[in-house]
CSV table of C-alpha atoms in Angstrom, one decimal:
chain,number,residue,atom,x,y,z
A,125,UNK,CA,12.2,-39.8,11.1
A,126,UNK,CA,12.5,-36.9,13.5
A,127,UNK,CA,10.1,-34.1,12.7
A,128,UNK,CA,12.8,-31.3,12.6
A,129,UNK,CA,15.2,-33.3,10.6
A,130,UNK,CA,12.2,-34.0,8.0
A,131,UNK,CA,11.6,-30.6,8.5
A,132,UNK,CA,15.4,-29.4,7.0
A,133,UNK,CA,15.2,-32.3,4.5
A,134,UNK,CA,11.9,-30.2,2.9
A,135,UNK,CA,13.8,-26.8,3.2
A,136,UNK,CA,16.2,-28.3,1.2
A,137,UNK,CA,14.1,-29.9,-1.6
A,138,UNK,CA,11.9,-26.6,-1.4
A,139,UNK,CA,14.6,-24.2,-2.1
A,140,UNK,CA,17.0,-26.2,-4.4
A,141,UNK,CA,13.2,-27.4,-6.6
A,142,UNK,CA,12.1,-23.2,-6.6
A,143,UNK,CA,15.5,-22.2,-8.4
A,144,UNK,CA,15.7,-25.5,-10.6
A,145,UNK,CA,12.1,-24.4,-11.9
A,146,UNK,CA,13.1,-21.2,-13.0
A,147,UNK,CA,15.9,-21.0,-14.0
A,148,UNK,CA,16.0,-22.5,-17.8
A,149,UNK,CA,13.5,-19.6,-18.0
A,150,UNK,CA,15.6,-16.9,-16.4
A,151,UNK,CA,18.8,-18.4,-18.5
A,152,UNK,CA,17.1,-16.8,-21.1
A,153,UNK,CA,16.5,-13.3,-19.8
A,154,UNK,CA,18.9,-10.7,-21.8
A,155,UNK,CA,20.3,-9.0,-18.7
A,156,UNK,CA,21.2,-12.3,-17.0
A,157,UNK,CA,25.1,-12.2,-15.8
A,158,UNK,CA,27.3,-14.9,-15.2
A,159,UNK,CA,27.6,-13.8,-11.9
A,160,UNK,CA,23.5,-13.9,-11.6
A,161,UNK,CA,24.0,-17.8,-12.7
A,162,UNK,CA,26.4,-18.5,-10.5
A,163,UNK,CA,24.2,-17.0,-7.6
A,164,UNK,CA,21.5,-19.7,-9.4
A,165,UNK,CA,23.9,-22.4,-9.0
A,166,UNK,CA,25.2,-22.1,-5.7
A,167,UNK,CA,21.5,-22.4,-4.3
A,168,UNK,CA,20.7,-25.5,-6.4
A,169,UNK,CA,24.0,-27.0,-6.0
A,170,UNK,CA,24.7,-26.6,-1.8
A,171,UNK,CA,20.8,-27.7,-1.1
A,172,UNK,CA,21.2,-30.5,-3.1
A,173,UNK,CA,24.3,-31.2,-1.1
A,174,UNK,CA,22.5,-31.0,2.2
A,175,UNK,CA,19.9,-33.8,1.1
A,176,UNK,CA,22.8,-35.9,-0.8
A,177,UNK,CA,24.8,-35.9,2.5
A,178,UNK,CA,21.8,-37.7,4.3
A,179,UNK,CA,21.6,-40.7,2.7
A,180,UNK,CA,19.2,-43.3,2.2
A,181,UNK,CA,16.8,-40.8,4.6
A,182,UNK,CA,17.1,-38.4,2.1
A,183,UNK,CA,16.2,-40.3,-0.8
A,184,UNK,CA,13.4,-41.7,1.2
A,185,UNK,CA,12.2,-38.3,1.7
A,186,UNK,CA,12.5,-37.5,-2.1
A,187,UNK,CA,11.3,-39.7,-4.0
A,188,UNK,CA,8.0,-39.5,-2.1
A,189,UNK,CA,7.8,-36.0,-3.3
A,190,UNK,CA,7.4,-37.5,-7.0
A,191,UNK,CA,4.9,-35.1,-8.9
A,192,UNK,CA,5.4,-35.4,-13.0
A,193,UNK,CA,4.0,-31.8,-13.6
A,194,UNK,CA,6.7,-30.3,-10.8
A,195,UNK,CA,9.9,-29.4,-13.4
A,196,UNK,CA,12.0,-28.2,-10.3
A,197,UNK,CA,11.1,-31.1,-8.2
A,198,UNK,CA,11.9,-33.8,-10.3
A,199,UNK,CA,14.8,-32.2,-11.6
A,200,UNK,CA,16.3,-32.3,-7.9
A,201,UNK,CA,14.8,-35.6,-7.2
A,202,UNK,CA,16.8,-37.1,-10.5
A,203,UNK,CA,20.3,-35.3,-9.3
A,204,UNK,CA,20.0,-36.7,-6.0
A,205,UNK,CA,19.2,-40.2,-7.5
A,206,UNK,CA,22.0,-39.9,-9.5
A,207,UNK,CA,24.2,-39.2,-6.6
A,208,UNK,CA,23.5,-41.6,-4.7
A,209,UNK,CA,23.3,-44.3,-8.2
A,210,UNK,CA,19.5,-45.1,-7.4
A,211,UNK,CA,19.7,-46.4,-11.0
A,212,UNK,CA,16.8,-49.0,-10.6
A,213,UNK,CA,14.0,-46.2,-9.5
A,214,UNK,CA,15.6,-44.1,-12.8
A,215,UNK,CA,14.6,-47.6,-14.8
A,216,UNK,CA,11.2,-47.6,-12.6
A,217,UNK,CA,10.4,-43.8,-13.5
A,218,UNK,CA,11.9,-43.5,-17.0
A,219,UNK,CA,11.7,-46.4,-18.4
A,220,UNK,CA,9.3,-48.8,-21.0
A,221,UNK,CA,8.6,-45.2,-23.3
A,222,UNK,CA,5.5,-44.0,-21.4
A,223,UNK,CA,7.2,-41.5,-19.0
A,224,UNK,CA,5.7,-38.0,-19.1
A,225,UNK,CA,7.5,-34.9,-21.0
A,226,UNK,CA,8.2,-33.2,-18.0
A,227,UNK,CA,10.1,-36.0,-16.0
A,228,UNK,CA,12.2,-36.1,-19.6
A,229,UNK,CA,13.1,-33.1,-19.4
A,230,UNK,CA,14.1,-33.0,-16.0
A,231,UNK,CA,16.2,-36.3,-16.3
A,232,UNK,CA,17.5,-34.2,-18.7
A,233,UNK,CA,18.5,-31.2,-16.5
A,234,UNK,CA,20.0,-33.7,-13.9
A,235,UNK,CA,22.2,-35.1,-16.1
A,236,UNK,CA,23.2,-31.5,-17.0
A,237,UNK,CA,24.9,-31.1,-13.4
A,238,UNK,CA,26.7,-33.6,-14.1
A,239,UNK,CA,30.2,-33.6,-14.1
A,240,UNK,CA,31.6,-34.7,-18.0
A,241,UNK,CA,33.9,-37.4,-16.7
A,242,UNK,CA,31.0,-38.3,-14.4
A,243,UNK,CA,28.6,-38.3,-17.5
A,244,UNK,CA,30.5,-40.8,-18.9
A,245,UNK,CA,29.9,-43.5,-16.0
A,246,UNK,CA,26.4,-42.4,-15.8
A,247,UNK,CA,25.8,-42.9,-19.6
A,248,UNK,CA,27.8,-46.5,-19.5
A,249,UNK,CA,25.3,-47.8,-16.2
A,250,UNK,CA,22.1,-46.0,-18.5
A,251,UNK,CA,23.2,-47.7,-21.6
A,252,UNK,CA,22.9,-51.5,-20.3
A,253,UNK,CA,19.5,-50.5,-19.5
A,254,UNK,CA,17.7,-51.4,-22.6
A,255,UNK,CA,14.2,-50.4,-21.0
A,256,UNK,CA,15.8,-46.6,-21.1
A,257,UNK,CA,15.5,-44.4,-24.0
A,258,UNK,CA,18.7,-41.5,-22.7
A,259,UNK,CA,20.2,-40.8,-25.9
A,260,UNK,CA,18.2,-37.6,-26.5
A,261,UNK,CA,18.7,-36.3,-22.5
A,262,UNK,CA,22.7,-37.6,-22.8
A,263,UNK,CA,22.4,-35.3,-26.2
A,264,UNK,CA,21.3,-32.1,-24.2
A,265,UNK,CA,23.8,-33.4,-21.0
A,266,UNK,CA,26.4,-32.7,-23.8
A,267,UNK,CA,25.1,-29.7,-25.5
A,268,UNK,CA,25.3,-28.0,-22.1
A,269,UNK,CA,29.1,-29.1,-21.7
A,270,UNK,CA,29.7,-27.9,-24.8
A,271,UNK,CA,30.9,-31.3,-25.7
A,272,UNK,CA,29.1,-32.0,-28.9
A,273,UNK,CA,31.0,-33.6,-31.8
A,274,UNK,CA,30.0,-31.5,-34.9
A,275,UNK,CA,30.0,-35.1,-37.0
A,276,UNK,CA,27.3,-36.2,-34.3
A,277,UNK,CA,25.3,-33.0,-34.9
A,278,UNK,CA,25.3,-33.0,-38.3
A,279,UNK,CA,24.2,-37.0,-38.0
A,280,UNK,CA,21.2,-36.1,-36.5
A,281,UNK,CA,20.4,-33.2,-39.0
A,282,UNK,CA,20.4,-35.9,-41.7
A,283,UNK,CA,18.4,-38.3,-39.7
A,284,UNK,CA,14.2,-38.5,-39.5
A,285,UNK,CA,14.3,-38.3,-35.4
A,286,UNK,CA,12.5,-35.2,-35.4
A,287,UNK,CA,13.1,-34.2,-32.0
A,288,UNK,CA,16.6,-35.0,-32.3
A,289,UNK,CA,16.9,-32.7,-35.6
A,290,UNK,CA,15.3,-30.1,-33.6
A,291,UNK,CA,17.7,-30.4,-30.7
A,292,UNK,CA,20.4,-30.4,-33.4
A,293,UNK,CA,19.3,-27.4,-35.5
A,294,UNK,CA,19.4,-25.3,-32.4
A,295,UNK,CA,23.0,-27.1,-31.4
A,296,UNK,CA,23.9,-25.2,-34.5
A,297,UNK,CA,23.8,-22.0,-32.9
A,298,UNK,CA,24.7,-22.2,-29.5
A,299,UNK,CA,28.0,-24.4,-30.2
A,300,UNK,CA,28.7,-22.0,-33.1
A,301,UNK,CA,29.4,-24.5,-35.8
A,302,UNK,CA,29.3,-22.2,-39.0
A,303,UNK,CA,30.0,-25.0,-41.1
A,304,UNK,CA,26.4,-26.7,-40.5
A,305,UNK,CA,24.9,-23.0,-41.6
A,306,UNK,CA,23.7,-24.9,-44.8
A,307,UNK,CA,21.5,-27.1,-42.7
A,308,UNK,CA,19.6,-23.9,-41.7
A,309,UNK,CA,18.9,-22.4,-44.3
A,310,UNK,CA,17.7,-26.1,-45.8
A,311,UNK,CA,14.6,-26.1,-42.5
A,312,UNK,CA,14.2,-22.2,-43.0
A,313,UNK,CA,11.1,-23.2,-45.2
A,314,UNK,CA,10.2,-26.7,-43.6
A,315,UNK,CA,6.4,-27.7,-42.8
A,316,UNK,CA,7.5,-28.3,-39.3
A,317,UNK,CA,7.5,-25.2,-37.0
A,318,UNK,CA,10.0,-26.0,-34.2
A,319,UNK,CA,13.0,-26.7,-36.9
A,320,UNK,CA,11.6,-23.2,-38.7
A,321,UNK,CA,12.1,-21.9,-35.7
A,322,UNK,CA,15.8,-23.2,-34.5
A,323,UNK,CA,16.7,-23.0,-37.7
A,324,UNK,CA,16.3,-19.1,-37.8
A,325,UNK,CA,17.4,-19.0,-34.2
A,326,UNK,CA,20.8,-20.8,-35.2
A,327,UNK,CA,20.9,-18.8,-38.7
A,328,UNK,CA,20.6,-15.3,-37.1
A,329,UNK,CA,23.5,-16.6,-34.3
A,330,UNK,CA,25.8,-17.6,-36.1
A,331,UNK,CA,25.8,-14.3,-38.6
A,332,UNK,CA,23.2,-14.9,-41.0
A,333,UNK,CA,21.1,-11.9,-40.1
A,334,UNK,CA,19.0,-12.1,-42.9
A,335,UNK,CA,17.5,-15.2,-41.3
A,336,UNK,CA,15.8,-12.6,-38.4
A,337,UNK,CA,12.7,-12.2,-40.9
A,338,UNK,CA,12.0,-16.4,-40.7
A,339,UNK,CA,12.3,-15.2,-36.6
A,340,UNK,CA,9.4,-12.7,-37.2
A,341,UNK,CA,6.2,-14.9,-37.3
A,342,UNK,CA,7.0,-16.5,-34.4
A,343,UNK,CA,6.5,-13.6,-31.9
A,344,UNK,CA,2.9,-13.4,-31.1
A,345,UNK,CA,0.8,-13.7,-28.0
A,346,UNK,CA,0.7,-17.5,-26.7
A,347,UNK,CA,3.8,-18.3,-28.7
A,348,UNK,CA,6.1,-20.8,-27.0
A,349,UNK,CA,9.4,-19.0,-29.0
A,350,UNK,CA,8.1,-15.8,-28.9
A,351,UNK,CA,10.6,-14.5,-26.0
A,352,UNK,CA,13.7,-16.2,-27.5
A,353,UNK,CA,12.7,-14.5,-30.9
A,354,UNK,CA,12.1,-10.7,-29.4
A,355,UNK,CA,15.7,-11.5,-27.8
A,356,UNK,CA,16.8,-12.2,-31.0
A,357,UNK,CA,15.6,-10.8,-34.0
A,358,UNK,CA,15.7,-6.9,-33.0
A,359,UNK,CA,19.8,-7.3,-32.7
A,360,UNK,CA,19.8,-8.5,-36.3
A,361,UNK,CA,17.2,-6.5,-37.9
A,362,UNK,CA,17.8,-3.3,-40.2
A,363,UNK,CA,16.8,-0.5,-38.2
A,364,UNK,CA,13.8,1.0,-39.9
A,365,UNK,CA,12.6,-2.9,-40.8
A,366,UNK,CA,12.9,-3.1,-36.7
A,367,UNK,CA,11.1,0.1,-36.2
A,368,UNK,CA,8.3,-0.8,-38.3
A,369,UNK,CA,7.7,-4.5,-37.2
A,370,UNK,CA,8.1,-3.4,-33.7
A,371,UNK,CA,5.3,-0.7,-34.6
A,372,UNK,CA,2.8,-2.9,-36.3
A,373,UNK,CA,3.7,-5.0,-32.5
A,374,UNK,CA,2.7,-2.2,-30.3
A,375,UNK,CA,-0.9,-1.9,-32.1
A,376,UNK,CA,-1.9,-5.2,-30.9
A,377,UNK,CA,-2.3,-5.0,-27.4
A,378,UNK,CA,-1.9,-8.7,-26.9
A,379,UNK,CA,1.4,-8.2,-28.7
A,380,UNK,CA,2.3,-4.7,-26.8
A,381,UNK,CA,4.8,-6.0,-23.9
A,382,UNK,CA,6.5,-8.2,-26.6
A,383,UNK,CA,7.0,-4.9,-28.6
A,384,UNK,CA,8.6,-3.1,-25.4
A,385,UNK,CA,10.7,-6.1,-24.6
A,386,UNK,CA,12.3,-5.5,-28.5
A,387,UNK,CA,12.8,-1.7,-28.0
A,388,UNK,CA,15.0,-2.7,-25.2
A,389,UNK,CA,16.8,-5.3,-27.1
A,390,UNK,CA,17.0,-3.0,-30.2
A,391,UNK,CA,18.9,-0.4,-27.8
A,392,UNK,CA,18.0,2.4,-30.1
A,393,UNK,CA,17.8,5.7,-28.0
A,394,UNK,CA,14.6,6.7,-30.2
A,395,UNK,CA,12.3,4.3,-28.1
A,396,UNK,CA,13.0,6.3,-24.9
A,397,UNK,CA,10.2,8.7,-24.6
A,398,UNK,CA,7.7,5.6,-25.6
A,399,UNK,CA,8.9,3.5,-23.0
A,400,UNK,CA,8.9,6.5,-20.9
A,401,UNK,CA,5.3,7.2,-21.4
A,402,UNK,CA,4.2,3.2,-20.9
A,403,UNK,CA,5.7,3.9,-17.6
A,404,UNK,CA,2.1,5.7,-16.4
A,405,UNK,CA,0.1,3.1,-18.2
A,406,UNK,CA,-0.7,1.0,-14.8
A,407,UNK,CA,-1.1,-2.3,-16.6
């Protein structure tokens, strides 16, 4: 292979791998606008284009950049094997039940871009697979369409797939189903901490807003919800409860940057002259 050609194949797996890492975190960020998304999209989806254009070089090209701990990497390397139906090395990578978390949830993230009619086809060529578990990445494929059939959620949050009554619990929310509200407030007390967690998340969503207090423990320092909380729970809060807990936040310097992060959320004009003073603060 030419070296300038390899050359634009790595700009292109570079670039379109740096925005598919970060952006299911910046997704999450409150001042995100479509129009910020769309910027996202465009740069994932045209580099993407530029190595699905070349082929069988391409693919070459990408699949020796396999690394399981590289989110963005894999993410691209599974859209551009999708494109080009490199079903076999999908078997090879994701199959027999040992594959790593990360490639998972990047299979997961490729199957996202797909289109729903080409979903479909994907899921029928997956299916005959039998060394392939997709039915919690198709799951997620769909959640992002918005193409979830509330009898399918509400399937899952009556079965004992944990990960899939997770995934289901936070469906709840972001899909909007009010009916399945029950279901939340069943895992508000469970002894497992991610349903707790997307059961509050989905309560608190969809209007409960008593439901904000089960959102409460999870923000602390190290927490893996404690950002979706704080971008939460202050919306939904009583005021003066919001003040306070924010308060007893701001003592703890681990927890201080969580606390500003809610005063901004919280939007109440009282904050201003403490976020104005943590302005000199150089850390």
């Amino acid at each position: 292979m030419p070296a300038h050609f390899e050359g634009m194949l790595q700009q292109h797996f570079d670039e379109a791998s740096f925005f598919a890492d970060i952006r299911p975190a910046t997704m999450a960020q409150p001042h995100l606008t479509v129009n910020d998304l769309a910027t996202f999209d465009i740069r994932i989806e045209s580099n993407v284009d530029g190595l699905v254009v070349s082929g069988d070089s391409a693919w070459g090209f990408c699949a020796s950049q396999w690394n399981e701990s590289d989110l963005g990497g894999l993410t691209v390397m599974f859209m551009v094997a999708l494109a080009l139906e490199k079903f076999d090395y999908l078997e090879e990578k994701l199959g027999g039940g040992d594959s790593q978390a990360v490639a998972r949830i990047a299979f997961s993230e490729a199957l996202a871009w797909q289109e729903i009619s080409r979903l479909d086809e994907v899921a029928r060529e997956l299916v005959d697979r039998r060394s392939m578990d997709i039915a919690q990445p198709l799951y997620r494929a769909r959640l992002r369409h918005r193409a979830l059939d509330p009898a399918i959620v509400e399937r899952h949050l009556n079965g004992d797939a944990q990960e899939m009554l997770n995934l289901s619990l936070r469906c709840v929310g972001e899909l909007g189903h009010r009916a399945l509200l029950p279901h939340c407030h069943q895992h508000l007390r469970s002894d497992k901490e991610e349903a707790r967690f997307w059961a509050a998340w989905s309560a608190v969503l969809i209007g409960d807003h008593a439901a904000a207090e089960f959102l409460k423990p999870f923000v602390f320092a190290g927490s893996p919800n404690g950002y979706t909380a704080i971008y939460l729970a202050p919306r939904a809060l009583v005021p003066e409860n919001c003040r306070a807990w924010l308060r007893e936040l701001a003592q703890d310097k681990s927890t201080r940057r969580l606390a500003l992060i809610g005063c901004g959320i919280a939007g109440d004009p009282m904050y201003v002259p403490t976020l104005i003073h943590q302005m000199k603060i150089p850390e």
